[in-house]
Amino acid sequence: GAVVSQHPSWVICKSGTSVKIECRSLDFQATTMFWYRQFPKQSLMLMATSNEGSKATYEQGVEKDKFLINHASLTLSTLTVTSAHPEDSSFYICSARYGTETGELFFGEGSRLTVL
Amino acid sequence: GQNIDQPTEMTATEGAIVQINCTYQTSGFNGLFWYQQHAGEAPTFLSYNVLDGLEEKGRFSSFLSRSKGYSYLLLKELQMKDSASYLCAVMDSNYQLIWGAGTKLIIKP
């Protein structure tokens, strides 16, 4: 199946710093990618939909200025957590849709962020 | 509003069969997905149903009834590695995925 790669898998940073997470579709072009966060023992929470060449669409309650999303090419989307704080510690997962709007979602490996 | 309901946790015995139910209420329907997620890992795709009926794929089968807003995931010949969370997700009329909270499946020897 299609492959989505996410990097880094683990990151530990100090409070106040910014962290960038990359999501790449390795063997297909993804016009749309999705960013989720997941707290322990909870389900996925959609943060934003990243569209190639245009601004991301954020879900209600997600701060646009804090979670910067850039979808510079058909194979790469990045999520930058700016001025991270301990409450931003979470599991961040990206996904890309393969093919049509009803196509299968492939997930990256996830990035576990710990803010000290 | 839109919501997906599935049991929080289930326990089953190795070698047995388990059925995980999912009921949904969404604005429109463009298919239902089941994903498996092991602890600390990203979800992996299991199945997609858009028409009524049963889809079988090896030890796993998924059933859909659109009129009842109901689906189930059936796991046969359970193995210890099947211990994971199983996520039900429905694609609504805007092609947005609505996620259930997941069912944690515990397999006992």
Tab-separated table of C-alpha atoms in Angstrom:
chain	number	residue	atom	x	y	z
A	1	GLY	CA	0.000	0.000	0.000
A	2	ALA	CA	0.846	3.659	-0.114
A	3	VAL	CA	3.409	4.949	2.372
A	4	VAL	CA	3.308	8.066	4.487
A	5	SER	CA	6.416	8.956	6.434
A	6	GLN	CA	6.468	11.258	9.426
A	7	HIS	CA	9.507	12.749	11.087
A	8	PRO	CA	10.631	13.005	13.836
A	9	SER	CA	9.099	10.098	15.723
A	10	TRP	CA	10.062	11.514	19.091
A	11	VAL	CA	10.930	15.029	20.118
A	12	ILE	CA	11.629	16.579	23.475
A	13	CYS	CA	11.914	20.326	23.694
A	14	LYS	CA	12.002	23.121	26.220
A	15	SER	CA	8.992	25.277	26.868
A	16	GLY	CA	8.903	28.279	24.557
A	17	THR	CA	10.700	26.682	21.642
A	18	SER	CA	9.192	25.737	18.283
A	19	VAL	CA	9.048	22.260	16.835
A	20	LYS	CA	8.538	21.267	13.205
A	21	ILE	CA	7.055	17.921	12.188
A	22	GLU	CA	7.215	16.715	8.596
A	23	CYS	CA	4.768	14.467	6.795
A	24	ARG	CA	5.672	13.005	3.422
A	25	SER	CA	3.770	10.805	1.014
A	26	LEU	CA	6.520	8.633	-0.394
A	27	ASP	CA	4.965	6.952	-3.389
A	28	PHE	CA	1.916	9.004	-4.270
A	29	GLN	CA	0.872	12.615	-4.572
A	30	ALA	CA	-1.413	13.900	-1.870
A	31	THR	CA	-3.296	17.110	-2.553
A	32	THR	CA	-4.803	16.863	0.907
A	33	MET	CA	-3.178	15.850	4.151
A	34	PHE	CA	-4.660	15.813	7.623
A	35	TRP	CA	-3.115	16.558	10.990
A	36	TYR	CA	-4.420	14.935	14.151
A	37	ARG	CA	-3.446	14.970	17.778
A	38	GLN	CA	-4.194	12.206	20.193
A	39	PHE	CA	-4.017	12.322	23.970
A	40	PRO	CA	-3.497	9.094	25.921
A	41	LYS	CA	-6.465	6.742	25.802
A	42	GLN	CA	-8.424	9.120	23.603
A	43	SER	CA	-9.395	9.018	19.982
A	44	LEU	CA	-7.917	11.008	17.149
A	45	MET	CA	-8.785	14.673	17.090
A	46	LEU	CA	-8.591	16.376	13.717
A	47	MET	CA	-6.633	19.604	14.003
A	48	ALA	CA	-6.554	20.788	10.422
A	49	THR	CA	-6.782	19.856	6.791
A	50	SER	CA	-3.740	20.792	4.785
A	51	ASN	CA	-4.277	21.624	1.116
A	52	GLU	CA	-1.412	21.856	-1.335
A	53	GLY	CA	-0.871	25.411	-2.518
A	54	SER	CA	-3.450	26.990	-0.243
A	55	LYS	CA	-4.070	27.769	3.398
A	56	ALA	CA	-4.924	25.018	5.805
A	57	THR	CA	-8.434	24.632	7.132
A	58	TYR	CA	-8.394	24.516	10.920
A	59	GLU	CA	-10.945	22.843	13.147
A	60	GLN	CA	-12.794	24.859	15.718
A	61	GLY	CA	-10.710	25.504	18.797
A	62	VAL	CA	-7.344	24.952	17.122
A	63	GLU	CA	-5.119	28.033	17.189
A	64	LYS	CA	-3.898	28.870	13.713
A	65	ASP	CA	-0.998	30.980	14.957
A	66	LYS	CA	0.202	28.288	17.290
A	67	PHE	CA	-0.037	25.331	14.926
A	68	LEU	CA	1.386	26.489	11.613
A	69	ILE	CA	0.723	24.206	8.675
A	70	ASN	CA	2.456	24.432	5.337
A	71	HIS	CA	1.723	22.184	2.368
A	72	ALA	CA	4.453	23.280	0.001
A	73	SER	CA	4.298	20.379	-2.426
A	74	LEU	CA	2.151	17.409	-3.337
A	75	THR	CA	4.278	15.158	-1.161
A	76	LEU	CA	5.113	17.272	1.864
A	77	SER	CA	3.163	18.957	4.638
A	78	THR	CA	4.693	20.381	7.797
A	79	LEU	CA	3.225	21.188	11.190
A	80	THR	CA	5.095	23.673	13.360
A	81	VAL	CA	4.150	23.943	17.011
A	82	THR	CA	5.214	27.454	17.927
A	83	SER	CA	6.195	28.503	21.445
A	84	ALA	CA	5.424	25.046	22.732
A	85	HIS	CA	4.192	24.565	26.288
A	86	PRO	CA	3.804	21.405	28.390
A	87	GLU	CA	0.101	21.218	27.560
A	88	ASP	CA	1.065	20.787	23.895
A	89	SER	CA	2.693	17.476	24.742
A	90	SER	CA	0.804	14.903	22.714
A	91	PHE	CA	0.951	12.372	19.900
A	92	TYR	CA	0.691	14.153	16.550
A	93	ILE	CA	-0.272	12.079	13.528
A	94	CYS	CA	-0.546	13.035	9.883
A	95	SER	CA	-2.454	11.228	7.186
A	96	ALA	CA	-2.862	11.515	3.458
A	97	ARG	CA	-5.704	10.400	1.295
A	98	TYR	CA	-4.828	8.152	-1.596
A	99	GLY	CA	-6.757	8.756	-4.769
A	100	THR	CA	-10.295	10.140	-4.654
A	101	GLU	CA	-12.214	11.837	-1.854
A	102	THR	CA	-13.374	8.459	-0.599
A	103	GLY	CA	-9.933	6.947	-0.918
A	104	GLU	CA	-8.177	5.175	1.879
A	105	LEU	CA	-6.346	7.231	4.462
A	106	PHE	CA	-2.749	6.298	5.090
A	107	PHE	CA	-1.200	7.431	8.335
A	108	GLY	CA	2.308	8.484	9.178
A	109	GLU	CA	4.052	6.798	12.065
A	110	GLY	CA	3.178	9.628	14.435
A	111	SER	CA	5.339	12.068	16.367
A	112	ARG	CA	5.384	12.067	20.138
A	113	LEU	CA	6.075	15.552	21.441
A	114	THR	CA	7.128	16.141	25.027
A	115	VAL	CA	7.516	19.726	26.155
A	116	LEU	CA	9.463	20.177	29.363
B	1	GLY	CA	-24.820	16.677	15.828
B	2	GLN	CA	-22.654	13.915	14.500
B	3	ASN	CA	-21.546	11.051	16.666
B	4	ILE	CA	-20.016	7.628	16.537
B	5	ASP	CA	-20.567	5.143	19.352
B	6	GLN	CA	-18.516	2.083	20.081
B	7	PRO	CA	-17.756	0.223	23.309
B	8	THR	CA	-14.826	1.539	25.296
B	9	GLU	CA	-13.256	-1.802	26.057
B	10	MET	CA	-13.757	-5.487	25.337
B	11	THR	CA	-12.009	-8.623	26.501
B	12	ALA	CA	-11.745	-11.888	24.594
B	13	THR	CA	-9.806	-15.140	24.720
B	14	GLU	CA	-7.064	-16.185	22.334
B	15	GLY	CA	-8.493	-18.346	19.552
B	16	ALA	CA	-12.030	-17.068	20.047
B	17	ILE	CA	-14.209	-14.706	18.005
B	18	VAL	CA	-15.099	-11.144	18.959
B	19	GLN	CA	-17.493	-8.626	17.423
B	20	ILE	CA	-16.954	-4.894	17.895
B	21	ASN	CA	-20.034	-2.810	17.184
B	22	CYS	CA	-20.236	0.742	15.908
B	23	THR	CA	-23.340	2.888	15.543
B	24	TYR	CA	-23.336	6.257	13.909
B	25	GLN	CA	-25.366	9.363	13.245
B	26	THR	CA	-23.830	11.639	10.647
B	27	SER	CA	-24.843	14.256	8.120
B	28	GLY	CA	-24.584	12.134	5.013
B	29	PHE	CA	-22.653	8.970	4.457
B	30	ASN	CA	-19.766	8.215	2.136
B	31	GLY	CA	-18.462	5.080	3.731
B	32	LEU	CA	-17.316	3.602	7.015
B	33	PHE	CA	-13.750	2.721	7.896
B	34	TRP	CA	-12.231	0.468	10.525
B	35	TYR	CA	-8.680	1.090	11.689
B	36	GLN	CA	-6.461	-0.801	14.108
B	37	GLN	CA	-4.181	1.138	16.422
B	38	HIS	CA	-1.589	-0.432	18.676
B	39	ALA	CA	-0.510	1.559	21.699
B	40	GLY	CA	1.908	4.320	20.777
B	41	GLU	CA	1.522	3.737	17.060
B	42	ALA	CA	-0.465	5.335	14.269
B	43	PRO	CA	-3.671	3.689	13.002
B	44	THR	CA	-3.536	1.161	10.172
B	45	PHE	CA	-6.350	0.556	7.720
B	46	LEU	CA	-8.462	-2.555	8.121
B	47	SER	CA	-11.599	-2.136	6.018
B	48	TYR	CA	-13.928	0.170	4.125
B	49	ASN	CA	-17.663	-0.405	3.664
B	50	VAL	CA	-19.928	1.794	1.596
B	51	LEU	CA	-22.600	-0.739	0.590
B	52	ASP	CA	-24.683	-2.908	2.898
B	53	GLY	CA	-23.373	-6.332	3.643
B	54	LEU	CA	-20.374	-8.229	4.842
B	55	GLU	CA	-16.831	-7.736	3.587
B	56	GLU	CA	-14.438	-10.526	4.497
B	57	LYS	CA	-10.685	-10.139	4.566
B	58	GLY	CA	-8.854	-13.047	6.120
B	59	ARG	CA	-9.544	-13.281	9.842
B	60	PHE	CA	-11.269	-9.900	9.818
B	61	SER	CA	-14.739	-9.133	8.469
B	62	SER	CA	-16.714	-5.911	8.499
B	63	PHE	CA	-20.469	-5.528	8.182
B	64	LEU	CA	-22.562	-2.475	7.340
B	65	SER	CA	-26.247	-1.637	7.545
B	66	ARG	CA	-26.834	1.900	6.339
B	67	SER	CA	-30.523	1.898	7.225
B	68	LYS	CA	-29.662	1.082	10.832
B	69	GLY	CA	-26.570	3.276	11.029
B	70	TYR	CA	-24.687	0.226	12.231
B	71	SER	CA	-21.473	-1.608	11.542
B	72	TYR	CA	-19.454	-4.300	13.200
B	73	LEU	CA	-15.932	-5.608	12.937
B	74	LEU	CA	-15.609	-9.350	13.413
B	75	LEU	CA	-12.273	-10.827	14.403
B	76	LYS	CA	-11.849	-14.596	14.210
B	77	GLU	CA	-9.172	-16.919	15.587
B	78	LEU	CA	-7.961	-14.197	17.875
B	79	GLN	CA	-4.236	-13.854	18.396
B	80	MET	CA	-2.402	-11.994	21.142
B	81	LYS	CA	-1.158	-9.493	18.565
B	82	ASP	CA	-4.776	-8.467	17.953
B	83	SER	CA	-4.704	-6.651	21.295
B	84	ALA	CA	-5.148	-3.049	20.163
B	85	SER	CA	-7.672	-0.270	19.858
B	86	TYR	CA	-10.122	-0.490	16.971
B	87	LEU	CA	-11.362	2.782	15.571
B	88	CYS	CA	-14.601	3.210	13.652
B	89	ALA	CA	-14.787	6.261	11.380
B	90	VAL	CA	-17.557	7.493	9.105
B	91	MET	CA	-17.084	9.772	6.126
B	92	ASP	CA	-19.864	12.350	6.004
B	93	SER	CA	-21.374	14.218	3.075
B	94	ASN	CA	-18.434	16.649	3.047
B	95	TYR	CA	-15.965	13.763	2.867
B	96	GLN	CA	-14.844	14.516	6.408
B	97	LEU	CA	-13.993	11.605	8.641
B	98	ILE	CA	-15.860	11.464	11.930
B	99	TRP	CA	-13.972	9.280	14.395
B	100	GLY	CA	-15.262	7.109	17.186
B	101	ALA	CA	-13.377	7.046	20.478
B	102	GLY	CA	-12.092	3.546	19.755
B	103	THR	CA	-12.596	0.169	21.390
B	104	LYS	CA	-9.696	-1.227	23.346
B	105	LEU	CA	-9.569	-4.977	22.780
B	106	ILE	CA	-7.768	-7.053	25.377
B	107	ILE	CA	-6.865	-10.621	24.437
B	108	LYS	CA	-6.258	-13.108	27.228
B	109	PRO	CA	-4.436	-16.420	26.806
